[in-house]
Coordinates of C-alpha atoms in Angstrom, one line a residue:
M1 CA -69.3 5.2 -38.5
V2 CA -67.2 7.6 -40.6
Q3 CA -64.4 6.5 -42.9
I4 CA -61.0 6.8 -41.1
A5 CA -58.7 5.9 -43.9
G6 CA -57.7 8.7 -46.1
K7 CA -55.4 11.7 -46.6
Y8 CA -55.7 14.8 -44.5
Q9 CA -54.1 18.3 -44.7
H10 CA -53.4 20.4 -41.6
E11 CA -55.6 23.6 -41.5
R12 CA -54.9 25.1 -38.1
S13 CA -53.7 24.5 -34.6
E14 CA -54.8 25.5 -31.1
N15 CA -52.5 26.1 -28.2
I16 CA -49.7 24.1 -29.8
D17 CA -46.8 26.3 -28.7
E18 CA -48.0 26.6 -25.1
Y19 CA -48.6 22.8 -24.9
F20 CA -45.1 21.9 -26.0
R21 CA -43.5 24.7 -23.9
T22 CA -45.2 23.3 -20.8
L23 CA -43.6 19.9 -21.7
G24 CA -40.1 21.4 -22.0
V25 CA -39.7 21.2 -25.7
P26 CA -36.9 23.5 -26.9
F27 CA -37.9 26.9 -28.4
L28 CA -36.8 26.2 -32.0
V29 CA -38.5 22.8 -32.1
R30 CA -41.7 24.3 -30.8
K31 CA -41.6 27.1 -33.3
M32 CA -41.0 24.6 -36.2
M33 CA -44.0 22.5 -35.0
S34 CA -46.2 25.6 -34.6
V35 CA -45.7 26.8 -38.2
S36 CA -45.7 23.4 -39.9
Y37 CA -48.6 22.2 -42.0
P38 CA -48.2 18.4 -42.0
T39 CA -50.2 15.9 -44.1
L40 CA -51.6 12.9 -42.4
E41 CA -52.3 9.6 -44.3
I42 CA -54.1 6.8 -42.6
S43 CA -54.6 3.3 -44.1
Q44 CA -56.5 0.5 -42.5
D45 CA -56.6 -3.3 -43.0
G46 CA -59.0 -4.7 -40.4
D47 CA -57.5 -3.9 -36.9
K48 CA -54.1 -2.9 -38.5
F49 CA -53.5 0.8 -39.1
T50 CA -50.7 2.8 -40.6
L51 CA -50.4 6.6 -39.8
K52 CA -48.0 8.5 -41.9
T53 CA -47.3 12.2 -40.9
T54 CA -45.3 14.2 -43.4
T55 CA -43.7 17.6 -42.8
L56 CA -41.1 19.6 -44.8
I57 CA -38.4 18.0 -42.6
R58 CA -39.4 14.4 -42.2
T59 CA -41.9 11.6 -42.5
Q60 CA -43.0 9.7 -39.4
V61 CA -44.7 6.3 -39.9
S62 CA -46.5 4.4 -37.2
E63 CA -47.9 0.9 -37.8
F64 CA -50.0 -0.7 -35.1
T65 CA -52.8 -3.2 -34.4
L66 CA -55.6 -2.0 -32.2
G67 CA -55.1 -2.9 -28.5
V68 CA -51.5 -4.2 -29.0
E69 CA -48.6 -2.2 -27.5
Y70 CA -46.1 -0.9 -30.0
E71 CA -43.1 1.5 -29.8
E72 CA -42.8 4.9 -31.5
S73 CA -39.5 6.8 -31.8
M74 CA -40.0 10.6 -31.6
A75 CA -37.8 13.2 -33.4
S76 CA -36.5 14.2 -30.0
G77 CA -35.0 10.7 -29.5
V78 CA -37.7 9.7 -26.9
T79 CA -39.2 6.3 -27.4
L80 CA -42.9 5.9 -26.5
K81 CA -44.7 2.7 -25.7
N82 CA -48.2 3.2 -27.2
T83 CA -51.5 1.4 -27.2
T84 CA -54.2 2.6 -29.6
T85 CA -57.9 1.7 -29.4
L86 CA -60.9 2.6 -31.5
E87 CA -63.9 4.1 -29.7
G88 CA -66.7 5.0 -32.1
D89 CA -65.3 7.5 -34.6
S90 CA -62.1 8.1 -32.6
L91 CA -58.6 6.5 -32.5
I92 CA -57.2 7.0 -29.0
T93 CA -53.4 6.5 -28.4
I94 CA -52.1 6.3 -24.9
S95 CA -48.4 6.8 -24.8
I96 CA -46.0 6.1 -21.9
S97 CA -42.6 7.8 -22.2
D98 CA -39.2 6.5 -20.9
D99 CA -39.7 8.5 -17.7
G100 CA -43.2 7.0 -17.1
N101 CA -45.2 10.1 -18.2
K102 CA -48.5 9.5 -19.9
V103 CA -49.6 11.3 -23.1
T104 CA -53.0 10.9 -24.8
R105 CA -53.6 11.6 -28.5
R106 CA -57.2 11.5 -29.6
Y107 CA -58.1 11.5 -33.3
D108 CA -61.8 12.4 -33.7
F109 CA -63.0 11.8 -37.3
T110 CA -65.8 13.3 -39.2
D111 CA -66.8 13.1 -42.9
D112 CA -64.9 16.4 -43.4
G113 CA -61.7 15.7 -41.5
V114 CA -60.1 14.9 -38.1
V115 CA -59.2 16.8 -35.0
L116 CA -56.1 15.6 -33.1
T117 CA -56.3 16.5 -29.4
M118 CA -53.1 16.1 -27.4
S119 CA -52.9 16.1 -23.6
H120 CA -50.3 15.2 -21.0
E121 CA -50.9 14.0 -17.5
R122 CA -48.5 16.5 -15.9
S123 CA -49.9 19.6 -17.6
D124 CA -53.3 21.2 -17.8
Q125 CA -52.5 22.4 -21.3
V126 CA -54.3 20.8 -24.2
A127 CA -53.4 21.3 -27.9
K128 CA -55.4 20.6 -31.0
R129 CA -54.6 20.2 -34.6
H130 CA -57.3 20.4 -37.2
F131 CA -57.0 18.5 -40.5
K132 CA -59.3 18.6 -43.6
R133 CA -59.9 15.5 -45.6
V134 CA -58.4 15.8 -49.0
Q135 CA -58.8 12.1 -50.2

C-alpha cells in the first residue's frame, strides 16, 4: 500500500472544461478551474482524513472519517453529502447534491502522485486531474 498522506502539486488536467460545461457550471468559473494549478494536502490519523485544496482564490478543507457521511460546501453554494471509502490505494468519495445527483471523485495514489477522476451520473463526461507528490 502506498502512502496517501502528503502534499501534491497539480501538473495537468484532462477534459476538465468539457466535464464542468456538461454539468452547467458557468463559463468564467469553468475557465478559472481549467487554468488553476491547485495544491492538495492530505493528512491521515487512522480512519480520519483531512484534504486541503488550495488555489489562488481560496482554500477548501474537508475533514472526514472513512465510511461516515459528512457535508461539504462547494464554492458554488451547493452542499454535498459525502461518504468516502478506502479501496486499496484509492480514496473514493460518493457525493449526493441537494438535487439528488450523484458525483464520484476517485483519488488513485502511487508513489509518484495521485490522479483525481471525477464523474457524474447524468453525464458521460469524465475529467481527470494529475498531481505530483512534492512531500
